[in-house]
PDB file of C-alpha atoms in Angstrom:
ATOM      1  CA  UNK A1145       0.000   0.000   0.000  1.00  0.00           C
ATOM      2  CA  UNK A1146       1.099   3.512  -0.772  1.00  0.00           C
ATOM      3  CA  UNK A1147       2.635   5.101   2.343  1.00  0.00           C
ATOM      4  CA  UNK A1148       0.876   8.374   1.646  1.00  0.00           C
ATOM      5  CA  UNK A1149      -2.496   6.709   1.629  1.00  0.00           C
ATOM      6  CA  UNK A1150      -1.619   4.893   4.839  1.00  0.00           C
ATOM      7  CA  UNK A1151      -0.712   8.152   6.530  1.00  0.00           C
ATOM      8  CA  UNK A1152      -3.966   9.730   5.368  1.00  0.00           C
ATOM      9  CA  UNK A1153      -5.977   6.819   6.736  1.00  0.00           C
ATOM     10  CA  UNK A1154      -4.222   6.991  10.091  1.00  0.00           C
ATOM     11  CA  UNK A1155      -4.761  10.734  10.336  1.00  0.00           C
ATOM     12  CA  UNK A1156      -8.404  10.316   9.410  1.00  0.00           C
ATOM     13  CA  UNK A1157      -8.901   7.756  12.155  1.00  0.00           C
ATOM     14  CA  UNK A1158      -7.193  10.000  14.724  1.00  0.00           C
ATOM     15  CA  UNK A1159      -9.294  12.971  13.661  1.00  0.00           C
ATOM     16  CA  UNK A1160     -12.434  10.850  13.854  1.00  0.00           C
ATOM     17  CA  UNK A1161     -11.583   9.726  17.389  1.00  0.00           C
ATOM     18  CA  UNK A1162     -10.723  13.321  18.342  1.00  0.00           C
ATOM     19  CA  UNK A1163     -14.156  14.446  17.203  1.00  0.00           C
ATOM     20  CA  UNK A1164     -15.914  12.400  19.900  1.00  0.00           C
ATOM     21  CA  UNK A1165     -15.732  12.989  23.638  1.00  0.00           C
ATOM     22  CA  UNK A1166     -17.706  11.947  26.725  1.00  0.00           C
ATOM     23  CA  UNK A1167     -18.967  13.964  29.660  1.00  0.00           C
ATOM     24  CA  UNK A1168     -19.551  12.157  32.972  1.00  0.00           C
ATOM     25  CA  UNK A1169     -22.722  12.303  35.027  1.00  0.00           C
ATOM     26  CA  UNK A1170     -23.144  15.453  37.182  1.00  0.00           C
ATOM     27  CA  UNK A1171     -20.486  17.212  35.087  1.00  0.00           C
ATOM     28  CA  UNK A1172     -20.651  20.029  32.557  1.00  0.00           C
ATOM     29  CA  UNK A1173     -18.080  20.523  29.749  1.00  0.00           C
ATOM     30  CA  UNK A1174     -17.353  23.978  28.258  1.00  0.00           C
ATOM     31  CA  UNK A1175     -16.657  23.980  24.525  1.00  0.00           C
ATOM     32  CA  UNK A1176     -14.684  26.814  22.908  1.00  0.00           C
ATOM     33  CA  UNK A1177     -14.307  27.425  19.176  1.00  0.00           C
ATOM     34  CA  UNK A1178     -11.166  29.272  18.152  1.00  0.00           C
ATOM     35  CA  UNK A1179     -10.731  30.353  21.791  1.00  0.00           C
ATOM     36  CA  UNK A1180     -14.257  31.737  22.120  1.00  0.00           C
ATOM     37  CA  UNK A1181     -17.050  30.218  24.163  1.00  0.00           C
ATOM     38  CA  UNK A1182     -19.257  28.068  22.008  1.00  0.00           C
ATOM     39  CA  UNK A1183     -21.465  25.785  24.101  1.00  0.00           C
ATOM     40  CA  UNK A1184     -21.977  23.800  27.287  1.00  0.00           C
ATOM     41  CA  UNK A1185     -22.337  20.047  27.035  1.00  0.00           C
ATOM     42  CA  UNK A1186     -23.993  17.900  29.697  1.00  0.00           C
ATOM     43  CA  UNK A1187     -23.380  14.215  30.456  1.00  0.00           C
ATOM     44  CA  UNK A1188     -23.202  11.774  27.512  1.00  0.00           C
ATOM     45  CA  UNK A1189     -21.347  11.238  24.204  1.00  0.00           C
ATOM     46  CA  UNK A1190     -20.762  14.387  22.135  1.00  0.00           C
ATOM     47  CA  UNK A1191     -19.217  15.448  18.831  1.00  0.00           C
ATOM     48  CA  UNK A1192     -16.965  18.439  18.207  1.00  0.00           C
ATOM     49  CA  UNK A1193     -15.042  19.702  15.195  1.00  0.00           C
ATOM     50  CA  UNK A1194     -11.455  18.542  15.529  1.00  0.00           C
ATOM     51  CA  UNK A1195      -8.764  21.223  15.561  1.00  0.00           C
ATOM     52  CA  UNK A1196     -11.489  23.872  15.714  1.00  0.00           C
ATOM     53  CA  UNK A1197     -13.445  23.065  18.870  1.00  0.00           C
ATOM     54  CA  UNK A1198     -11.851  22.108  22.159  1.00  0.00           C
ATOM     55  CA  UNK A1199     -12.978  21.225  25.659  1.00  0.00           C
ATOM     56  CA  UNK A1200     -11.886  24.282  27.649  1.00  0.00           C
ATOM     57  CA  UNK A1201     -12.784  22.753  31.000  1.00  0.00           C
ATOM     58  CA  UNK A1202     -15.162  20.691  33.046  1.00  0.00           C
ATOM     59  CA  UNK A1203     -17.168  21.667  36.121  1.00  0.00           C
ATOM     60  CA  UNK A1204     -18.610  19.300  38.678  1.00  0.00           C
ATOM     61  CA  UNK A1205     -22.291  19.825  39.398  1.00  0.00           C
ATOM     62  CA  UNK A1206     -22.108  17.856  42.659  1.00  0.00           C
ATOM     63  CA  UNK A1207     -22.371  19.434  46.112  1.00  0.00           C
ATOM     64  CA  UNK A1208     -18.888  20.327  47.281  1.00  0.00           C
ATOM     65  CA  UNK A1209     -17.669  21.083  50.804  1.00  0.00           C
ATOM     66  CA  UNK A1210     -15.038  23.537  51.878  1.00  0.00           C
ATOM     67  CA  UNK A1211     -13.710  23.628  55.475  1.00  0.00           C
ATOM     68  CA  UNK A1212     -12.418  27.020  56.617  1.00  0.00           C
ATOM     69  CA  UNK A1213     -10.615  27.546  59.942  1.00  0.00           C
ATOM     70  CA  UNK A1214     -10.830  31.116  61.232  1.00  0.00           C
ATOM     71  CA  UNK A1215      -8.995  32.489  64.279  1.00  0.00           C
ATOM     72  CA  UNK A1216     -10.514  35.570  65.843  1.00  0.00           C
ATOM     73  CA  UNK A1217     -11.089  37.302  69.194  1.00  0.00           C
ATOM     74  CA  UNK A1218     -14.278  37.436  71.239  1.00  0.00           C
ATOM     75  CA  UNK A1219     -15.784  40.379  73.087  1.00  0.00           C
ATOM     76  CA  UNK A1220     -14.087  39.280  76.340  1.00  0.00           C
ATOM     77  CA  UNK A1221     -10.660  39.188  74.626  1.00  0.00           C
ATOM     78  CA  UNK A1222     -10.373  35.421  74.209  1.00  0.00           C
ATOM     79  CA  UNK A1223      -8.806  34.062  71.036  1.00  0.00           C
ATOM     80  CA  UNK A1224     -10.765  31.224  69.517  1.00  0.00           C
ATOM     81  CA  UNK A1225     -10.582  29.097  66.376  1.00  0.00           C
ATOM     82  CA  UNK A1226     -13.780  28.314  64.490  1.00  0.00           C
ATOM     83  CA  UNK A1227     -14.119  25.638  61.830  1.00  0.00           C
ATOM     84  CA  UNK A1228     -16.789  26.602  59.300  1.00  0.00           C
ATOM     85  CA  UNK A1229     -17.922  24.004  56.768  1.00  0.00           C
ATOM     86  CA  UNK A1230     -19.490  25.458  53.598  1.00  0.00           C
ATOM     87  CA  UNK A1231     -21.486  23.206  51.256  1.00  0.00           C
ATOM     88  CA  UNK A1232     -21.932  24.702  47.782  1.00  0.00           C
ATOM     89  CA  UNK A1233     -22.586  23.714  44.177  1.00  0.00           C
ATOM     90  CA  UNK A1234     -22.609  25.167  40.656  1.00  0.00           C
ATOM     91  CA  UNK A1235     -26.046  26.336  39.518  1.00  0.00           C
ATOM     92  CA  UNK A1236     -27.050  24.334  36.431  1.00  0.00           C
ATOM     93  CA  UNK A1237     -28.106  27.322  34.365  1.00  0.00           C
ATOM     94  CA  UNK A1238     -25.095  29.414  35.417  1.00  0.00           C
ATOM     95  CA  UNK A1239     -22.239  27.161  34.407  1.00  0.00           C
ATOM     96  CA  UNK A1240     -20.900  29.903  32.122  1.00  0.00           C
ATOM     97  CA  UNK A1241     -20.647  32.386  35.043  1.00  0.00           C
ATOM     98  CA  UNK A1242     -19.081  29.797  37.338  1.00  0.00           C
ATOM     99  CA  UNK A1243     -16.399  28.958  34.755  1.00  0.00           C
ATOM    100  CA  UNK A1244     -15.536  32.359  33.339  1.00  0.00           C
ATOM    101  CA  UNK A1245     -16.235  34.859  36.123  1.00  0.00           C
ATOM    102  CA  UNK A1246     -14.280  33.183  38.919  1.00  0.00           C
ATOM    103  CA  UNK A1247     -10.982  31.341  38.695  1.00  0.00           C
ATOM    104  CA  UNK A1248     -10.695  30.094  42.291  1.00  0.00           C
ATOM    105  CA  UNK A1249     -14.142  29.836  43.939  1.00  0.00           C
ATOM    106  CA  UNK A1250     -12.738  28.149  47.084  1.00  0.00           C
ATOM    107  CA  UNK A1251     -10.452  31.128  47.755  1.00  0.00           C
ATOM    108  CA  UNK A1252     -13.342  33.535  47.238  1.00  0.00           C
ATOM    109  CA  UNK A1253     -15.583  31.611  49.632  1.00  0.00           C
ATOM    110  CA  UNK A1254     -12.774  31.474  52.198  1.00  0.00           C
ATOM    111  CA  UNK A1255     -12.375  35.257  52.043  1.00  0.00           C
ATOM    112  CA  UNK A1256     -16.073  35.848  52.671  1.00  0.00           C
ATOM    113  CA  UNK A1257     -16.098  33.362  55.573  1.00  0.00           C
ATOM    114  CA  UNK A1258     -13.156  35.154  57.210  1.00  0.00           C
ATOM    115  CA  UNK A1259     -14.867  38.512  56.741  1.00  0.00           C
ATOM    116  CA  UNK A1260     -18.202  37.472  58.245  1.00  0.00           C
ATOM    117  CA  UNK A1261     -16.794  35.463  61.171  1.00  0.00           C
ATOM    118  CA  UNK A1262     -14.391  38.225  62.163  1.00  0.00           C
ATOM    119  CA  UNK A1263     -17.279  40.679  62.055  1.00  0.00           C
ATOM    120  CA  UNK A1264     -19.727  38.595  64.111  1.00  0.00           C
ATOM    121  CA  UNK A1265     -17.629  36.825  66.767  1.00  0.00           C
ATOM    122  CA  UNK A1266     -16.017  39.984  68.264  1.00  0.00           C
ATOM    123  CA  UNK A1267     -19.548  41.082  69.219  1.00  0.00           C
ATOM    124  CA  UNK A1268     -20.022  38.023  71.448  1.00  0.00           C
ATOM    125  CA  UNK A1269     -18.533  36.698  74.637  1.00  0.00           C
ATOM    126  CA  UNK A1270     -16.945  33.265  74.574  1.00  0.00           C
ATOM    127  CA  UNK A1271     -19.935  31.539  76.168  1.00  0.00           C
ATOM    128  CA  UNK A1272     -22.260  33.193  73.649  1.00  0.00           C
ATOM    129  CA  UNK A1273     -20.133  31.900  70.768  1.00  0.00           C
ATOM    130  CA  UNK A1274     -20.925  28.327  71.840  1.00  0.00           C
ATOM    131  CA  UNK A1275     -24.609  29.116  72.314  1.00  0.00           C
ATOM    132  CA  UNK A1276     -25.076  31.177  69.131  1.00  0.00           C
ATOM    133  CA  UNK A1277     -22.959  29.183  66.695  1.00  0.00           C
ATOM    134  CA  UNK A1278     -26.045  28.629  64.526  1.00  0.00           C
ATOM    135  CA  UNK A1279     -26.486  32.410  64.257  1.00  0.00           C
ATOM    136  CA  UNK A1280     -22.903  32.693  63.026  1.00  0.00           C
ATOM    137  CA  UNK A1281     -23.524  29.969  60.437  1.00  0.00           C
ATOM    138  CA  UNK A1282     -26.683  31.710  59.193  1.00  0.00           C
ATOM    139  CA  UNK A1283     -24.840  35.023  58.895  1.00  0.00           C
ATOM    140  CA  UNK A1284     -22.099  33.351  56.830  1.00  0.00           C
ATOM    141  CA  UNK A1285     -24.671  31.655  54.572  1.00  0.00           C
ATOM    142  CA  UNK A1286     -26.588  34.877  53.967  1.00  0.00           C
ATOM    143  CA  UNK A1287     -23.418  36.773  53.039  1.00  0.00           C
ATOM    144  CA  UNK A1288     -22.145  34.011  50.768  1.00  0.00           C
ATOM    145  CA  UNK A1289     -25.480  33.623  48.966  1.00  0.00           C
ATOM    146  CA  UNK A1290     -25.560  37.320  48.130  1.00  0.00           C
ATOM    147  CA  UNK A1291     -21.975  37.317  46.884  1.00  0.00           C
ATOM    148  CA  UNK A1292     -21.584  33.929  45.168  1.00  0.00           C
ATOM    149  CA  UNK A1293     -24.912  33.777  43.323  1.00  0.00           C
ATOM    150  CA  UNK A1294     -23.540  36.337  40.852  1.00  0.00           C
ATOM    151  CA  UNK A1295     -20.690  33.936  40.096  1.00  0.00           C
ATOM    152  CA  UNK A1296     -22.991  30.974  39.458  1.00  0.00           C
ATOM    153  CA  UNK A1297     -22.632  29.237  42.830  1.00  0.00           C
ATOM    154  CA  UNK A1298     -25.394  28.276  45.261  1.00  0.00           C
ATOM    155  CA  UNK A1299     -24.587  27.986  48.987  1.00  0.00           C
ATOM    156  CA  UNK A1300     -26.483  24.954  50.243  1.00  0.00           C
ATOM    157  CA  UNK A1301     -25.558  25.086  53.913  1.00  0.00           C
ATOM    158  CA  UNK A1302     -22.978  26.481  56.316  1.00  0.00           C
ATOM    159  CA  UNK A1303     -22.095  24.817  59.628  1.00  0.00           C
ATOM    160  CA  UNK A1304     -19.876  25.848  62.529  1.00  0.00           C
ATOM    161  CA  UNK A1305     -18.499  22.381  63.247  1.00  0.00           C
ATOM    162  CA  UNK A1306     -15.827  23.218  65.819  1.00  0.00           C
ATOM    163  CA  UNK A1307     -15.062  25.941  68.367  1.00  0.00           C
ATOM    164  CA  UNK A1308     -11.592  25.698  69.850  1.00  0.00           C
ATOM    165  CA  UNK A1309     -10.533  28.312  72.440  1.00  0.00           C
ATOM    166  CA  UNK A1310      -6.970  28.771  73.632  1.00  0.00           C
ATOM    167  CA  UNK A1311      -5.778  25.741  75.708  1.00  0.00           C
ATOM    168  CA  UNK A1312      -5.326  27.867  78.841  1.00  0.00           C
ATOM    169  CA  UNK A1313      -8.893  29.136  78.480  1.00  0.00           C
ATOM    170  CA  UNK A1314     -10.221  25.585  78.156  1.00  0.00           C
ATOM    171  CA  UNK A1315      -8.359  24.583  81.322  1.00  0.00           C
ATOM    172  CA  UNK A1316      -9.871  27.571  83.155  1.00  0.00           C
ATOM    173  CA  UNK A1317     -13.357  26.759  81.868  1.00  0.00           C
ATOM    174  CA  UNK A1318     -13.030  23.157  83.021  1.00  0.00           C
ATOM    175  CA  UNK A1319     -11.815  24.355  86.404  1.00  0.00           C
ATOM    176  CA  UNK A1320     -14.809  26.687  86.734  1.00  0.00           C
ATOM    177  CA  UNK A1321     -17.166  23.881  85.805  1.00  0.00           C
ATOM    178  CA  UNK A1322     -15.531  21.541  88.315  1.00  0.00           C
ATOM    179  CA  UNK A1323     -15.783  24.211  91.038  1.00  0.00           C
ATOM    180  CA  UNK A1324     -19.463  24.725  90.338  1.00  0.00           C
ATOM    181  CA  UNK A1325     -20.119  21.011  90.570  1.00  0.00           C
ATOM    182  CA  UNK A1326     -18.123  20.776  93.821  1.00  0.00           C
ATOM    183  CA  UNK A1327     -20.140  23.681  95.209  1.00  0.00           C
ATOM    184  CA  UNK A1328     -23.419  21.936  94.367  1.00  0.00           C
ATOM    185  CA  UNK A1329     -22.128  18.679  95.845  1.00  0.00           C
ATOM    186  CA  UNK A1330     -21.118  20.512  99.054  1.00  0.00           C
ATOM    187  CA  UNK A1331     -24.586  22.068  99.283  1.00  0.00           C
ATOM    188  CA  UNK A1332     -26.232  18.668  98.949  1.00  0.00           C
ATOM    189  CA  UNK A1333     -23.878  17.177 101.542  1.00  0.00           C
ATOM    190  CA  UNK A1334     -24.609  20.086 103.907  1.00  0.00           C
ATOM    191  CA  UNK A1335     -28.364  19.622 103.470  1.00  0.00           C
ATOM    192  CA  UNK A1336     -28.024  15.903 104.113  1.00  0.00           C
ATOM    193  CA  UNK A1337     -25.914  16.558 107.247  1.00  0.00           C
ATOM    194  CA  UNK A1338     -28.416  19.137 108.491  1.00  0.00           C
ATOM    195  CA  UNK A1339     -31.311  16.724 107.997  1.00  0.00           C
ATOM    196  CA  UNK A1340     -29.337  14.014 109.813  1.00  0.00           C
ATOM    197  CA  UNK A1341     -28.641  16.339 112.767  1.00  0.00           C
ATOM    198  CA  UNK A1342     -32.278  17.455 112.953  1.00  0.00           C
ATOM    199  CA  UNK A1343     -33.580  13.904 112.824  1.00  0.00           C
ATOM    200  CA  UNK A1344     -31.028  12.813 115.418  1.00  0.00           C
ATOM    201  CA  UNK A1345     -32.096  15.682 117.703  1.00  0.00           C
ATOM    202  CA  UNK A1346     -35.760  14.732 117.240  1.00  0.00           C
ATOM    203  CA  UNK A1347     -34.976  11.123 118.066  1.00  0.00           C
ATOM    204  CA  UNK A1348     -32.997  12.181 121.139  1.00  0.00           C
ATOM    205  CA  UNK A1349     -35.805  14.464 122.310  1.00  0.00           C
ATOM    206  CA  UNK A1350     -38.330  11.682 121.859  1.00  0.00           C
ATOM    207  CA  UNK A1351     -36.008   9.331 123.751  1.00  0.00           C
ATOM    208  CA  UNK A1352     -35.688  11.815 126.623  1.00  0.00           C
ATOM    209  CA  UNK A1353     -39.443  12.274 126.721  1.00  0.00           C
ATOM    210  CA  UNK A1354     -40.060   8.554 126.850  1.00  0.00           C
ATOM    211  CA  UNK A1355     -37.266   8.132 129.390  1.00  0.00           C
ATOM    212  CA  UNK A1356     -38.784  10.800 131.613  1.00  0.00           C
ATOM    213  CA  UNK A1357     -42.206   9.227 131.255  1.00  0.00           C
ATOM    214  CA  UNK A1358     -40.681   5.870 132.170  1.00  0.00           C
ATOM    215  CA  UNK A1359     -38.995   7.316 135.274  1.00  0.00           C
ATOM    216  CA  UNK A1360     -42.253   8.986 136.336  1.00  0.00           C
ATOM    217  CA  UNK A1361     -44.158   5.716 135.873  1.00  0.00           C
ATOM    218  CA  UNK A1362     -41.440   3.869 137.776  1.00  0.00           C
ATOM    219  CA  UNK A1363     -41.591   6.274 140.720  1.00  0.00           C
ATOM    220  CA  UNK A1364     -45.365   6.126 140.683  1.00  0.00           C
ATOM    221  CA  UNK A1365     -45.312   2.348 140.866  1.00  0.00           C
ATOM    222  CA  UNK A1366     -42.648   2.432 143.603  1.00  0.00           C
ATOM    223  CA  UNK A1367     -44.809   4.807 145.650  1.00  0.00           C
ATOM    224  CA  UNK A1368     -47.869   2.607 145.098  1.00  0.00           C
ATOM    225  CA  UNK A1369     -45.857  -0.452 146.109  1.00  0.00           C
ATOM    226  CA  UNK A1370     -44.603   1.274 149.265  1.00  0.00           C
ATOM    227  CA  UNK A1371     -48.109   2.338 150.105  1.00  0.00           C
ATOM    228  CA  UNK A1372     -49.375  -1.217 149.743  1.00  0.00           C
ATOM    229  CA  UNK A1373     -46.441  -2.546 151.776  1.00  0.00           C
ATOM    230  CA  UNK A1374     -47.195  -0.144 154.615  1.00  0.00           C
ATOM    231  CA  UNK A1375     -50.875  -1.123 154.593  1.00  0.00           C
ATOM    232  CA  UNK A1376     -49.986  -4.829 154.759  1.00  0.00           C
ATOM    233  CA  UNK A1377     -47.569  -4.263 157.668  1.00  0.00           C
ATOM    234  CA  UNK A1378     -50.120  -2.137 159.480  1.00  0.00           C
ATOM    235  CA  UNK A1379     -52.606  -5.014 159.288  1.00  0.00           C
ATOM    236  CA  UNK A1380     -50.171  -7.273 161.207  1.00  0.00           C
ATOM    237  CA  UNK A1381     -49.624  -4.747 163.995  1.00  0.00           C
ATOM    238  CA  UNK A1382     -46.572  -2.851 162.695  1.00  0.00           C
ATOM    239  CA  UNK A1383     -47.018   0.929 162.789  1.00  0.00           C
ATOM    240  CA  UNK A1384     -46.129   3.229 159.872  1.00  0.00           C
ATOM    241  CA  UNK A1385     -42.747   4.322 161.264  1.00  0.00           C
ATOM    242  CA  UNK A1386     -41.616   0.754 161.874  1.00  0.00           C
ATOM    243  CA  UNK A1387     -42.903  -0.315 158.476  1.00  0.00           C
ATOM    244  CA  UNK A1388     -41.026   2.542 156.759  1.00  0.00           C
ATOM    245  CA  UNK A1389     -37.851   1.602 158.624  1.00  0.00           C
ATOM    246  CA  UNK A1390     -38.249  -2.033 157.571  1.00  0.00           C
ATOM    247  CA  UNK A1391     -38.789  -1.063 153.914  1.00  0.00           C
ATOM    248  CA  UNK A1392     -35.795   1.301 153.890  1.00  0.00           C
ATOM    249  CA  UNK A1393     -33.541  -1.347 155.443  1.00  0.00           C
ATOM    250  CA  UNK A1394     -34.756  -3.964 152.973  1.00  0.00           C
ATOM    251  CA  UNK A1395     -34.130  -1.672 149.959  1.00  0.00           C
ATOM    252  CA  UNK A1396     -30.744  -0.724 151.401  1.00  0.00           C
ATOM    253  CA  UNK A1397     -29.568  -4.337 151.509  1.00  0.00           C
ATOM    254  CA  UNK A1398     -31.128  -5.056 148.096  1.00  0.00           C
ATOM    255  CA  UNK A1399     -29.056  -2.198 146.705  1.00  0.00           C
ATOM    256  CA  UNK A1400     -25.885  -3.598 148.286  1.00  0.00           C
ATOM    257  CA  UNK A1401     -26.629  -7.005 146.844  1.00  0.00           C
ATOM    258  CA  UNK A1402     -27.273  -5.581 143.352  1.00  0.00           C
ATOM    259  CA  UNK A1403     -24.010  -3.632 143.392  1.00  0.00           C
ATOM    260  CA  UNK A1404     -22.081  -6.656 144.594  1.00  0.00           C
ATOM    261  CA  UNK A1405     -23.324  -8.746 141.671  1.00  0.00           C
ATOM    262  CA  UNK A1406     -21.769  -6.373 139.099  1.00  0.00           C
ATOM    263  CA  UNK A1407     -18.156  -7.499 138.691  1.00  0.00           C
ATOM    264  CA  UNK A1408     -17.210  -4.461 136.532  1.00  0.00           C
ATOM    265  CA  UNK A1409     -18.753  -1.813 138.782  1.00  0.00           C
ATOM    266  CA  UNK A1410     -16.655   0.974 140.266  1.00  0.00           C
ATOM    267  CA  UNK A1411     -15.799   1.064 143.977  1.00  0.00           C
ATOM    268  CA  UNK A1412     -18.658   2.533 146.048  1.00  0.00           C
ATOM    269  CA  UNK A1413     -18.508   2.913 149.856  1.00  0.00           C
ATOM    270  CA  UNK A1414     -21.907   2.624 151.561  1.00  0.00           C
ATOM    271  CA  UNK A1415     -22.841   2.081 155.238  1.00  0.00           C
ATOM    272  CA  UNK A1416     -23.990  -1.531 155.791  1.00  0.00           C
ATOM    273  CA  UNK A1417     -24.884  -1.621 159.493  1.00  0.00           C
ATOM    274  CA  UNK A1418     -28.548  -1.999 160.595  1.00  0.00           C
ATOM    275  CA  UNK A1419     -28.340   1.404 162.278  1.00  0.00           C
ATOM    276  CA  UNK A1420     -27.635   2.981 158.882  1.00  0.00           C
ATOM    277  CA  UNK A1421     -31.149   2.237 157.643  1.00  0.00           C
ATOM    278  CA  UNK A1422     -32.684   3.665 160.801  1.00  0.00           C
ATOM    279  CA  UNK A1423     -30.522   6.775 160.555  1.00  0.00           C
ATOM    280  CA  UNK A1424     -31.566   7.343 156.928  1.00  0.00           C
ATOM    281  CA  UNK A1425     -35.213   6.925 157.903  1.00  0.00           C
ATOM    282  CA  UNK A1426     -34.895   9.424 160.780  1.00  0.00           C
ATOM    283  CA  UNK A1427     -33.218  11.917 158.450  1.00  0.00           C
ATOM    284  CA  UNK A1428     -35.999  11.497 155.890  1.00  0.00           C
ATOM    285  CA  UNK A1429     -38.729  11.897 158.519  1.00  0.00           C
ATOM    286  CA  UNK A1430     -37.009  14.992 159.911  1.00  0.00           C
ATOM    287  CA  UNK A1431     -36.723  16.539 156.428  1.00  0.00           C
ATOM    288  CA  UNK A1432     -40.378  15.769 155.612  1.00  0.00           C
ATOM    289  CA  UNK A1433     -41.475  17.257 158.968  1.00  0.00           C
ATOM    290  CA  UNK A1434     -39.434  20.421 158.374  1.00  0.00           C
ATOM    291  CA  UNK A1435     -40.847  20.782 154.882  1.00  0.00           C
ATOM    292  CA  UNK A1436     -44.406  20.433 156.154  1.00  0.00           C
ATOM    293  CA  UNK A1437     -43.791  23.076 158.835  1.00  0.00           C
ATOM    294  CA  UNK A1438     -42.349  25.525 156.319  1.00  0.00           C
ATOM    295  CA  UNK A1439     -45.326  24.919 154.027  1.00  0.00           C
ATOM    296  CA  UNK A1440     -47.842  25.532 156.820  1.00  0.00           C
ATOM    297  CA  UNK A1441     -46.059  28.740 157.827  1.00  0.00           C
ATOM    298  CA  UNK A1442     -46.191  30.063 154.263  1.00  0.00           C
ATOM    299  CA  UNK A1443     -49.906  29.271 154.030  1.00  0.00           C
ATOM    300  CA  UNK A1444     -50.605  31.161 157.271  1.00  0.00           C
ATOM    301  CA  UNK A1445     -48.707  34.238 156.082  1.00  0.00           C
ATOM    302  CA  UNK A1446     -50.777  34.658 152.895  1.00  0.00           C
ATOM    303  CA  UNK A1447     -54.134  35.475 154.587  1.00  0.00           C
ATOM    304  CA  UNK A1448     -52.436  38.095 156.826  1.00  0.00           C
ATOM    305  CA  UNK A1449     -51.063  39.944 153.809  1.00  0.00           C
ATOM    306  CA  UNK A1450     -54.534  40.064 152.228  1.00  0.00           C
ATOM    307  CA  UNK A1451     -56.035  41.531 155.413  1.00  0.00           C
ATOM    308  CA  UNK A1452     -53.336  44.219 155.573  1.00  0.00           C
TER     309      UNK A1452
END
């Protein structure tokens, strides 16, 4: 075969293959003819004039995400880093603007994010930055939508995904939080201790009341028993003084016996002669007699004062 014809065939095949091109799904291809914009091709197989038309570029129509980290200062002079995530995409009917009006859309978006964040955050205190992060994101989205729509980009969503104060500030914030929790814990412990003391005092008061009631009942029963003992002794011909002496002596020796049975009791010296019981009885009778005389004298003095 003639070499010239072979060369022509090869060139024809290459030109034929160069005339066809494919565009992927969710992608737009920009076609230029002699360096001038000609058309926009969507996904599929397309034909162009070789050596005249060329694919100037391709734009993705998918949603893209750009993460921007901004360092700024709050109203209370705390430096903080904010991570702002911007989700954006090329508007389908503005592919021309997105390709020709803006060379580096990510850099443009970053500039607007810096501008808005550094305008909004210095108006807030650090605690408000955490609380109002959604307000910051909305402010960034509103500013970007106004600016980037002219360049063929739509801002889908903006998110403040991270707020990172200075490490020393975080340590201080954690310390404040721990102190608050310790304060609350101390208050609860104090309330619990107060309730315990009050309940213990109530229990002790109730115990004292019951103890006093028990002592009063005991003395009442002792007096009733003594009274019955005296009546029984009187029936057998023993007068009241002798009966009282007998009862006192009996209780005296019962007390000695009770103390002697306690091996761990302290040393107590008590009179143990029979005369001791009689002496105690005489002392008691003398004290009762003196008390009765003083009472009678006071009763007699009251009518005289009224007559005066």
